[in-house]
Coordinates of N, CA and C and ligand atoms in Angstrom, one line a residue:
X1 N -143.5 79.0 -86.7 CA -145.0 79.1 -86.4 C -144.9 78.9 -85.2
X2 N -146.4 79.8 -84.9 CA -146.8 80.1 -83.5 C -148.4 79.1 -83.4
X3 N -148.1 78.6 -82.5 CA -149.3 77.7 -82.3 C -150.1 77.5 -81.1
X4 N -151.0 77.3 -81.1 CA -152.3 77.6 -79.8 C -152.4 76.2 -79.9
X5 N -152.6 75.2 -78.8 CA -153.6 74.0 -78.7 C -154.5 74.2 -77.7
X6 N -156.0 73.9 -78.5 CA -157.2 74.1 -77.5 C -157.7 72.5 -77.1
X7 N -158.4 72.6 -76.3 CA -159.4 71.3 -76.1 C -159.5 70.9 -74.6
X8 N -160.1 69.8 -74.3 CA -161.0 69.6 -73.2 C -159.4 69.6 -72.4
X9 N -159.4 69.6 -70.8 CA -158.2 68.7 -69.7 C -158.4 67.0 -70.6
X10 N -157.1 66.9 -70.8 CA -157.1 65.6 -70.7 C -157.0 65.1 -72.3
X11 N -157.2 65.8 -73.2 CA -157.2 65.6 -74.8 C -156.1 65.1 -75.3
X12 N -154.7 65.6 -74.3 CA -153.4 65.0 -75.0 C -152.8 66.2 -75.4
X13 N -153.2 67.1 -75.2 CA -152.3 68.5 -75.6 C -151.0 69.0 -75.1
X14 N -150.4 68.4 -73.9 CA -149.2 68.5 -73.3 C -148.6 67.4 -74.0
X15 N -149.1 65.9 -74.2 CA -147.8 65.1 -74.6 C -147.8 65.6 -76.4
X16 N -148.9 65.8 -77.0 CA -148.7 66.1 -78.2 C -147.4 67.5 -78.2
X17 N -147.8 68.5 -77.2 CA -146.7 69.4 -77.9 C -145.5 69.4 -77.3
X18 N -145.3 68.2 -76.4 CA -143.5 67.9 -76.1 C -143.3 67.3 -77.2
X19 N -143.9 66.3 -77.6 CA -143.7 65.6 -79.0 C -143.3 66.2 -80.4
X20 N -143.8 67.6 -80.5 CA -143.7 68.4 -81.5 C -143.2 69.5 -81.0
X21 N -143.0 69.7 -80.0 CA -141.6 71.2 -79.9 C -140.3 70.6 -79.9
X22 N -140.0 68.7 -79.6 CA -138.6 68.4 -79.5 C -138.6 68.1 -81.2
X23 N -139.4 67.9 -82.1 CA -139.3 67.5 -83.4 C -139.3 68.5 -84.4
X24 N -139.9 69.7 -84.1 CA -140.1 70.9 -84.7 C -139.2 72.4 -84.0
X25 N -138.6 72.3 -83.3 CA -137.8 72.9 -82.3 C -138.4 74.2 -81.8
X26 N -139.8 74.0 -81.9 CA -140.2 75.6 -80.8 C -140.5 75.6 -79.0
X27 N -140.4 76.2 -78.8 CA -140.3 76.8 -77.5 C -142.3 75.5 -77.2
X28 N -142.2 75.2 -75.8 CA -143.5 74.9 -75.6 C -143.6 75.3 -74.3
X29 N -144.8 76.2 -74.6 CA -145.0 77.1 -73.1 C -146.6 76.4 -72.7
X30 N -146.6 75.7 -71.6 CA -147.4 75.4 -70.7 C -147.9 76.1 -69.8
X31 N -149.1 76.9 -69.6 CA -149.3 77.9 -68.5 C -149.6 76.8 -67.2
X32 N -150.2 75.6 -67.7 CA -150.5 74.8 -66.2 C -149.0 74.1 -65.6
X33 N -147.9 74.1 -66.3 CA -147.0 73.5 -65.8 C -146.4 74.6 -65.2
X34 N -146.3 76.0 -65.8 CA -145.9 77.4 -65.3 C -146.3 77.5 -63.4
X35 N -147.8 77.3 -64.0 CA -148.4 77.8 -62.6 C -148.0 76.5 -61.5
X36 N -148.3 75.1 -61.8 CA -147.7 74.0 -60.5 C -146.3 74.8 -60.4
X37 N -145.4 74.9 -61.3 CA -143.7 74.9 -60.8 C -143.7 76.2 -60.0
X38 N -144.6 77.4 -60.0 CA -144.9 78.1 -59.1 C -145.1 78.1 -57.7
X39 N -146.7 76.8 -57.6 CA -147.0 76.2 -56.7 C -145.6 75.4 -55.8
X40 N -145.1 74.5 -56.5 CA -143.8 74.0 -56.2 C -142.7 74.7 -55.4
X41 N -142.5 76.1 -55.7 CA -141.2 76.7 -55.5 C -141.8 77.4 -54.3
X42 N -143.1 77.4 -54.3 CA -144.1 78.5 -52.8 C -143.3 80.0 -52.9
X43 N -143.5 80.5 -54.6 CA -143.3 81.8 -54.8 C -144.7 82.6 -54.4
X44 N -144.8 83.8 -54.9 CA -146.0 84.6 -54.6 C -147.0 84.6 -55.3
X45 N -147.0 84.0 -56.7 CA -147.7 83.5 -57.6 C -148.0 82.6 -57.2
X46 N -146.9 81.7 -56.6 CA -147.7 80.4 -56.4 C -148.9 80.0 -55.1
X47 N -148.5 81.1 -54.4 CA -149.7 81.0 -53.1 C -150.9 81.5 -53.4
X48 N -150.6 82.7 -54.7 CA -152.0 83.0 -55.3 C -152.6 82.1 -55.8
X49 N -152.4 81.3 -56.7 CA -153.1 80.4 -57.7 C -152.8 79.2 -57.0
X50 N -152.6 78.0 -56.1 CA -152.8 76.9 -55.6 C -153.9 76.4 -55.7
X51 N -154.4 77.3 -54.4 CA -156.3 76.8 -54.2 C -157.2 76.9 -55.3
X52 N -156.6 77.7 -56.8 CA -157.4 77.9 -57.3 C -157.2 76.6 -58.8
X53 N -155.7 76.1 -58.5 CA -155.6 75.1 -59.4 C -156.1 73.8 -58.6
X54 N -156.4 73.4 -57.6 CA -156.9 72.5 -56.9 C -158.6 72.4 -57.0
X55 N -159.0 73.4 -56.9 CA -160.4 73.4 -57.6 C -160.7 72.9 -58.8
X56 N -159.7 73.2 -59.8 CA -159.8 73.2 -61.4 C -160.3 74.6 -61.9
X57 N -160.4 75.3 -61.0 CA -161.0 76.9 -61.4 C -160.0 77.7 -62.2
X58 N -159.9 78.7 -62.9 CA -159.4 79.1 -64.1 C -158.4 80.3 -63.0
X59 N -157.1 80.6 -63.5 CA -156.1 81.8 -62.8 C -156.8 82.9 -63.6
X60 N -157.0 84.4 -62.5 CA -157.5 85.7 -63.2 C -156.8 85.9 -64.4
X61 N -157.6 86.3 -65.8 CA -157.0 86.6 -66.8 C -155.6 87.6 -67.1
X62 N -155.9 88.6 -65.8 CA -154.4 89.6 -66.2 C -153.7 88.7 -65.3
X63 N -153.5 88.2 -64.3 CA -152.3 87.2 -64.1 C -151.8 86.3 -65.1
X64 N -153.0 85.8 -65.6 CA -152.1 84.4 -66.7 C -151.6 85.4 -67.9
X65 N -151.9 86.3 -68.2 CA -151.7 86.8 -69.4 C -150.4 87.8 -69.4
X66 N -150.3 88.8 -68.1 CA -148.7 88.8 -67.7 C -147.9 87.8 -67.9
X67 N -148.0 86.8 -67.3 CA -146.9 85.5 -67.6 C -146.7 85.3 -68.8
X68 N -147.9 85.2 -70.0 CA -147.7 84.3 -71.2 C -146.8 85.2 -71.9
X69 N -146.9 86.9 -71.7 CA -146.2 88.1 -72.2 C -145.1 88.0 -71.6
X70 N -144.6 87.8 -70.6 CA -142.9 87.6 -70.3 C -142.3 86.6 -71.0
X71 N -143.3 85.3 -70.7 CA -142.7 84.3 -71.5 C -142.3 84.1 -73.1
X72 N -143.4 84.5 -74.0 CA -143.4 84.8 -75.4 C -142.1 85.6 -75.6
X73 N -142.0 86.6 -74.5 CA -140.6 87.2 -74.9 C -139.4 86.9 -75.2
X74 N -139.1 85.9 -74.2 CA -138.0 85.3 -74.1 C -137.4 84.9 -75.3
X75 N -136.1 84.9 -75.6 CA -135.2 84.3 -77.1 C -135.9 83.1 -77.7
X76 N -135.6 82.0 -76.3 CA -136.5 80.9 -77.1 C -137.3 80.5 -77.8
X77 N -138.2 82.0 -77.8 CA -139.5 81.8 -78.6 C -139.4 82.4 -80.2
X78 N -138.1 82.8 -80.3 CA -138.0 83.7 -81.6 C -138.4 82.3 -82.7
X79 N -138.2 81.1 -82.5 CA -138.2 80.3 -83.8 C -139.9 79.9 -83.5
X80 N -140.6 80.5 -82.8 CA -142.0 80.2 -82.7 C -142.3 79.1 -81.1
X81 N -143.4 79.1 -81.2 CA -143.9 78.4 -79.7 C -145.2 78.0 -79.9
X82 N -145.6 76.8 -78.9 CA -147.0 76.2 -79.0 C -147.0 76.4 -77.2
X83 N -148.6 77.0 -77.4 CA -149.0 77.5 -76.6 C -149.9 76.4 -76.2
X84 N -149.8 75.6 -75.0 CA -150.3 74.5 -74.8 C -151.3 74.8 -73.2
X85 N -152.6 75.2 -73.9 CA -153.5 75.2 -72.1 C -153.5 77.0 -72.5
X86 N -153.4 78.2 -73.3 CA -153.7 79.1 -73.6 C -153.7 79.5 -74.7
X87 N -154.8 80.4 -75.0 CA -155.7 80.8 -74.2 C -157.0 79.7 -73.6
X88 N -158.1 80.6 -72.6 CA -158.4 79.5 -72.3 C -159.7 80.4 -72.0
X89 N -159.4 81.5 -72.1 CA -160.9 82.8 -71.9 C -160.7 83.3 -73.3
X90 N -161.9 84.3 -73.9 CA -162.1 85.1 -74.6 C -161.2 86.4 -74.5
X91 N -161.3 86.6 -73.4 CA -160.5 87.7 -73.2 C -158.9 87.7 -73.3
X92 N -158.3 86.5 -72.6 CA -157.2 86.2 -73.5 C -156.7 85.6 -75.0
X93 N -157.7 85.2 -75.2 CA -157.5 84.9 -77.0 C -157.2 86.4 -77.0
X94 N -158.5 87.6 -76.8 CA -158.1 88.6 -77.4 C -156.9 89.5 -77.2
X95 N -156.3 89.3 -75.8 CA -155.0 89.7 -75.7 C -153.6 89.3 -76.4
X96 N -153.9 87.6 -76.7 CA -152.8 87.6 -77.7 C -152.8 88.0 -78.9
X97 N -153.9 88.0 -79.2 CA -154.1 88.6 -80.8 C -153.4 90.1 -80.7
X98 N -153.4 90.4 -79.8 CA -152.7 92.2 -79.6 C -151.4 91.9 -79.5
X99 N -150.7 90.8 -78.8 CA -149.7 90.8 -78.3 C -148.6 89.8 -79.6
X100 N -149.3 88.9 -80.0 CA -148.2 88.0 -81.2 C -149.9 86.8 -81.6
X101 N -150.1 87.4 -82.7 CA -151.5 86.6 -82.9 C -150.7 85.4 -83.6
X102 N -151.8 84.4 -83.5 CA -151.2 82.5 -83.4 C -151.4 82.9 -85.3
X103 N -150.5 81.5 -85.7 CA -150.6 81.1 -87.1 C -151.7 80.3 -87.1
X104 N -151.8 79.7 -86.5 CA -152.7 78.2 -86.3 C -153.3 77.7 -84.9
X105 N -154.8 77.6 -84.4 CA -155.4 76.7 -83.3 C -155.8 75.7 -83.7
X106 N -154.9 75.0 -82.6 CA -155.4 73.2 -83.0 C -156.0 73.2 -82.1
X107 N -157.3 72.1 -82.2 CA -158.4 72.0 -81.5 C -158.7 70.3 -81.3
X108 N -158.1 69.6 -80.2 CA -158.3 68.5 -79.8 C -159.4 68.1 -79.3
X109 N -160.1 67.1 -80.5 CA -161.5 67.0 -80.0 C -161.3 65.6 -79.3
X110 N -162.2 65.3 -78.1 CA -162.1 64.4 -77.1 C -163.6 64.4 -76.4
X111 N -164.5 63.0 -76.5 CA -165.5 63.5 -75.8 C -165.4 63.2 -74.3
X112 N -166.5 63.4 -73.3 CA -166.5 63.6 -72.3 C -166.0 62.6 -71.4
X113 N -166.5 61.4 -71.7 CA -166.5 60.2 -71.2 C -164.9 59.7 -71.4
X114 N -164.0 59.9 -72.5 CA -162.3 59.7 -72.7 C -161.9 60.8 -71.8
X115 N -162.5 61.9 -71.2 CA -161.5 62.8 -70.7 C -161.9 62.4 -69.5
X116 N -162.9 61.9 -69.0 CA -162.7 61.5 -67.8 C -161.4 60.1 -67.4
X117 N -161.9 59.3 -68.5 CA -160.8 58.1 -68.2 C -159.4 58.7 -68.5
X118 N -159.2 59.3 -69.1 CA -157.9 59.9 -69.3 C -156.8 61.0 -67.8
X119 N -158.0 61.5 -67.6 CA -157.8 62.4 -66.5 C -157.3 61.4 -64.9
X120 N -158.5 60.3 -65.1 CA -158.2 59.4 -63.6 C -157.2 58.3 -63.8
X121 N -156.6 58.3 -64.7 CA -155.4 57.4 -65.2 C -154.0 58.0 -65.1
X122 N -154.4 59.3 -65.4 CA -152.7 60.1 -65.5 C -151.7 60.3 -64.6
X123 N -150.9 59.8 -64.7 CA -149.8 60.2 -63.8 C -148.7 60.9 -63.9
X124 N -148.2 62.0 -63.3 CA -147.1 63.4 -63.7 C -145.9 62.5 -62.9
X125 N -144.7 62.6 -63.7 CA -143.4 62.8 -62.9 C -143.0 64.5 -62.7
X126 N -143.0 64.5 -61.0 CA -143.2 66.0 -60.4 C -141.9 66.2 -60.8
X127 N -140.7 65.6 -61.4 CA -139.0 66.4 -61.6 C -139.0 66.5 -63.2
X128 N -139.5 65.7 -63.9 CA -139.0 65.9 -65.5 C -140.4 66.6 -66.0
X129 N -141.7 66.2 -65.9 CA -142.7 66.7 -66.0 C -143.1 66.2 -66.9
X130 N -142.8 64.8 -67.7 CA -142.9 63.7 -68.3 C -144.2 63.2 -67.7
X131 N -145.9 63.0 -68.6 CA -147.0 62.5 -68.4 C -147.0 61.0 -68.8
X132 N -147.5 60.3 -67.4 CA -148.1 58.8 -68.2 C -149.8 58.9 -67.8
X133 N -149.9 57.7 -68.2 CA -151.3 57.4 -68.0 C -151.6 55.6 -67.4
X134 N -151.6 55.2 -66.4 CA -151.8 53.6 -66.0 C -152.2 52.8 -66.9
X135 N -153.4 52.8 -67.9 CA -153.4 51.9 -69.1 C -152.9 52.1 -70.7
X136 N -153.1 53.6 -70.8 CA -152.8 54.3 -72.4 C -151.1 53.9 -72.7
X137 N -150.6 54.9 -71.6 CA -149.1 55.1 -71.5 C -148.6 54.5 -70.5
X138 N -148.8 53.5 -70.1 CA -147.9 53.2 -68.9 C -146.5 53.1 -68.8
X139 N -145.8 53.4 -67.8 CA -144.5 53.4 -67.6 C -143.8 52.1 -67.6
X140 N -142.4 51.5 -68.3 CA -142.0 50.6 -68.1 C -142.2 50.0 -66.7
X141 N -141.3 50.8 -65.7 CA -141.8 50.2 -64.0 C -143.0 50.7 -63.7
X142 N -143.9 50.1 -63.0 CA -145.4 51.2 -62.6 C -145.1 52.0 -61.6
X143 N -145.3 53.5 -62.1 CA -145.4 54.1 -61.0 C -144.2 54.6 -60.9
X144 N -143.0 54.7 -61.7 CA -141.5 55.3 -61.8 C -141.4 56.1 -63.3
X145 N -140.7 57.1 -63.6 CA -140.6 58.0 -64.4 C -139.7 57.4 -65.2
X146 N -140.5 56.7 -66.6 CA -139.0 55.8 -67.7 C -137.9 57.3 -68.0
X147 N -138.4 58.5 -67.9 CA -137.1 59.6 -68.4 C -136.1 59.7 -67.6
X148 N -136.6 59.6 -65.9 CA -135.5 60.5 -65.0 C -135.6 59.1 -63.7
X149 N -136.7 58.4 -63.5 CA -136.5 57.6 -62.5 C -137.1 57.9 -61.3
X150 N -137.9 59.1 -61.2 CA -138.7 59.8 -60.0 C -140.0 59.1 -59.9
X151 N -140.4 59.0 -58.4 CA -141.7 58.1 -58.4 C -142.9 59.5 -58.9
X152 N -143.9 58.5 -59.9 CA -144.8 59.8 -59.8 C -145.8 59.8 -59.1
X153 N -146.5 60.8 -59.4 CA -148.0 61.5 -58.8 C -148.9 61.5 -59.4
X154 N -150.0 61.9 -58.7 CA -151.3 61.8 -59.3 C -151.7 63.3 -58.6
X155 N -152.3 64.3 -59.8 CA -152.0 65.7 -59.8 C -153.3 65.6 -59.1
X156 N -153.8 66.7 -57.7 CA -154.6 67.1 -57.1 C -155.7 67.5 -58.0
X157 N -155.8 67.9 -59.0 CA -156.9 68.5 -59.9 C -157.2 67.1 -60.8
X158 N -156.5 66.1 -60.7 CA -157.2 64.9 -61.1 C -158.3 64.0 -60.4
X159 N -158.3 64.5 -59.6 CA -159.5 63.7 -58.4 C -161.2 64.1 -59.0
X160 N -161.9 63.4 -58.7 CA -163.0 63.3 -59.4 C -164.2 64.8 -59.2
X161 N -163.8 65.2 -58.2 CA -164.4 66.6 -57.5 C -164.1 67.3 -58.9
X162 N -163.0 67.6 -59.0 CA -162.0 69.3 -59.8 C -162.1 68.5 -61.5
X163 N -162.4 67.0 -61.6 CA -162.2 66.6 -63.1 C -163.9 67.8 -63.4
X164 N -164.8 66.9 -62.8 CA -166.1 67.4 -63.1 C -165.9 69.2 -63.4
X165 N -165.4 69.7 -62.3 CA -165.5 71.5 -62.3 C -164.6 71.9 -63.7
X166 N -163.4 71.1 -63.9 CA -162.9 71.7 -65.4 C -163.6 71.4 -66.4
X167 N -164.0 70.1 -66.4 CA -165.0 70.3 -67.7 C -165.7 71.1 -67.7
X168 N -166.9 71.7 -66.9 CA -167.6 72.4 -66.8 C -167.2 73.9 -67.4
X169 N -166.0 74.1 -66.3 CA -165.5 75.6 -67.0 C -164.9 75.2 -68.4
X170 N -164.3 74.1 -68.8 CA -164.0 74.3 -70.2 C -164.8 74.2 -71.1
X171 N -166.3 73.9 -71.2 CA -166.9 74.2 -72.2 C -167.9 75.7 -71.5
X172 N -167.9 76.4 -70.3 CA -168.5 77.8 -70.1 C -167.4 78.8 -70.6
X173 N -166.3 78.5 -70.3 CA -165.1 79.7 -70.6 C -164.3 79.2 -71.8
X174 N -163.8 78.0 -72.1 CA -163.1 78.1 -73.6 C -163.4 77.4 -74.7
X175 N -164.4 76.6 -74.8 CA -165.1 76.3 -75.9 C -165.6 77.4 -76.8
X176 N -165.7 78.6 -76.0 CA -166.4 79.7 -77.2 C -165.0 80.2 -77.9
X177 N -163.8 79.5 -77.5 CA -162.5 79.8 -78.3 C -162.6 79.4 -79.7
X178 N -163.2 78.3 -80.3 CA -163.7 77.4 -81.2 C -163.7 78.6 -82.5
X179 N -165.0 79.1 -81.9 CA -165.8 80.3 -83.1 C -165.1 81.2 -83.4
X180 N -163.9 81.8 -82.3 CA -162.9 83.3 -82.1 C -161.9 82.7 -83.6
X181 N -161.4 81.2 -83.2 CA -160.2 80.8 -84.5 C -161.6 80.9 -85.6
X182 N -162.1 80.3 -85.6 CA -162.9 79.6 -87.0 C -163.1 80.9 -87.7
X183 N -163.7 81.7 -87.1 CA -164.2 83.1 -87.7 C -162.7 83.9 -88.0
X184 N -161.5 83.5 -87.7 CA -160.4 83.9 -88.0 C -159.7 83.2 -89.2
X185 N -160.2 82.1 -89.3 CA -159.9 81.0 -90.4 C -158.9 80.2 -90.0
X186 N -158.4 80.4 -88.9 CA -157.1 79.4 -88.5 C -157.4 78.1 -87.7
X187 N -158.6 77.6 -87.3 CA -158.8 76.4 -86.4 C -158.7 75.0 -87.3
X188 N -158.0 74.3 -86.6 CA -157.7 73.1 -87.3 C -158.4 72.6 -86.1
X189 N -159.4 71.3 -86.5 CA -159.7 70.1 -85.7 C -159.0 68.9 -85.7
X190 N -158.6 68.3 -84.5 CA -157.9 66.8 -84.9 C -158.7 66.0 -83.7
X191 N -158.7 64.9 -83.9 CA -159.5 64.1 -83.5 C -158.5 63.2 -82.6
X192 N -158.6 63.6 -81.5 CA -158.1 63.0 -80.3 C -158.1 62.0 -79.5
X193 N -159.2 61.1 -79.9 CA -159.4 59.8 -79.7 C -158.3 58.6 -80.0
X194 N -158.0 58.5 -81.0 CA -156.7 57.4 -81.6 C -155.8 57.4 -80.7
X195 N -154.7 56.3 -80.9 CA -153.5 56.6 -79.6 C -152.8 57.4 -80.3
X196 N -151.2 57.8 -79.3 CA -150.4 58.9 -79.5 C -150.2 58.8 -80.9
X197 N -149.5 58.0 -81.3 CA -148.6 58.0 -82.9 C -149.8 58.5 -83.7
X198 N -151.4 57.9 -83.7 CA -152.0 58.2 -85.1 C -152.5 59.8 -84.4
X199 N -152.1 60.3 -83.5 CA -152.5 61.8 -83.5 C -152.1 62.4 -83.5
X200 N -150.5 61.8 -83.2 CA -149.3 62.7 -83.7 C -149.1 62.7 -85.6
X201 N -149.2 61.9 -86.2 CA -149.3 61.8 -87.4 C -150.5 62.8 -88.3
X202 N -151.8 62.9 -87.4 CA -152.8 63.4 -88.2 C -152.3 65.4 -87.5
X203 N -152.0 65.1 -86.6 CA -151.1 66.5 -86.6 C -150.0 67.4 -86.9
X204 N -149.1 66.2 -87.4 CA -148.5 66.9 -88.3 C -148.8 67.2 -89.9
X205 N -149.8 66.2 -90.4 CA -150.6 66.7 -91.4 C -151.1 67.9 -91.5
X206 N -151.9 67.9 -90.3 CA -152.4 69.5 -90.3 C -151.4 70.5 -90.4
X207 N -150.6 70.6 -89.8 CA -149.8 71.3 -89.6 C -148.8 71.5 -91.0
X208 N -148.7 70.6 -91.8 CA -148.0 70.5 -92.9 C -146.4 70.5 -92.8
X209 N -146.0 69.4 -91.6 CA -144.8 68.9 -91.2 C -144.2 68.3 -91.4
Ligands
ADP1 P1 -153.6 67.6 -71.6 O1 -152.7 68.5 -71.8 O2 -154.6 67.8 -72.7 O3 -154.5 68.1 -70.1 P2 -152.2 65.1 -71.0 O4 -151.2 65.5 -72.4 O5 -151.9 65.3 -69.8 O6 -153.3 65.8 -71.7 O7 -153.0 64.0 -71.6 C1 -153.7 63.2 -70.6 C2 -153.9 62.0 -70.3 O8 -154.1 60.9 -71.2 C3 -152.0 61.4 -69.8 O9 -152.3 60.3 -68.6 C4 -151.5 60.8 -70.7 O10 -150.5 60.0 -71.1 C5 -152.8 60.1 -71.8 N1 -153.1 60.5 -73.3 C6 -152.3 61.3 -73.9 N2 -152.8 61.3 -75.2 C7 -153.3 59.8 -75.2 C8 -153.9 59.2 -76.5 N3 -153.9 59.6 -78.1 N4 -154.5 58.2 -76.1 C9 -154.7 57.6 -74.9 N5 -154.3 58.4 -74.2 C10 -153.6 59.2 -73.9
ADP2 P1 -155.0 70.4 -68.2 O1 -154.4 70.4 -69.4 O2 -155.0 69.1 -67.6 O3 -156.6 71.1 -68.5 P2 -153.5 72.5 -67.5 O4 -152.2 72.0 -66.8 O5 -153.2 72.9 -68.8 O6 -154.2 71.2 -66.9 O7 -153.7 73.7 -66.3 C1 -154.1 73.7 -64.7 C2 -154.4 74.6 -64.4 O8 -153.8 75.3 -64.4 C3 -156.1 74.7 -65.0 O9 -157.0 73.7 -64.4 C4 -156.5 76.3 -63.9 O10 -156.6 76.3 -62.9 C5 -154.5 77.0 -64.6 N1 -154.3 77.3 -66.0 C6 -153.7 76.5 -66.5 N2 -153.6 77.7 -67.9 C7 -154.7 78.7 -67.4 C8 -155.0 79.8 -68.3 N3 -154.7 79.7 -69.4 N4 -156.0 80.5 -67.5 C9 -156.2 80.0 -66.4 N5 -155.9 79.0 -65.3 C10 -155.0 78.4 -66.4
ZN3 ZN1 -139.4 62.2 -64.7

């Protein structure tokens, strides 16, 4: 199955994509993770995108599509993939429709005030990529990753200024994708507000797995 995950920043796309990928044997591709990795490694791509990520703006379509095209061509994607955070613009969606059209677009629906609560309490493991929340998904030991014991960090774009910008960018550039996939008949809305167990159950029901 080829899936894309839509929804505002903080809706829980990454959390659900990781669970579903380990449950269903699909590749999990987060463009945000790929860009952050490039920044951490100081590659040319990383240097190009660092300030864009910090502000919460979007990386240019050309750069993003090229990265995804290369990634979905790898062998681990033959059994299907979950694109988490891609596409985010109409030109990206049209490029994907040409390259490898998705079977379903899952749209995680969450109100703005909940988005702000989720992003402002998010903590990331810089080593294994696991995500926690100080109130909603707390690690067993404060500020330490349950998975690998590394100290958790706050993403630079989870500061209040960048959060506001990301929400505005989402509404202007990404929300129009809902209509794109509704018109193709493959949009599935999921209420992202309940606790993670309930959201995951609703996701499996929507996918029929
Ligand atoms: P996204 O990938 O959509 O930006 P994340 O998966 O990183 O979202 O989740 C954002 C934050 O909300 C993280 O801190 C995560 O631990 C937390 N979170 C994820 N799903 C839920 C949920 N169903 N209820 C409460 N908090 C959640
Ligand atoms: P979140 O799910 O919290 O919004 P992501 O980890 O998906 O954040 O993305 C982090 C940042 O990476 C975005 O704010 C943007 O700068 C960049 N990015 C990720 N995916 C894309 C994309 N499809 N197009 C352009 N920029 C992207
Ligand atoms: Zn970890």
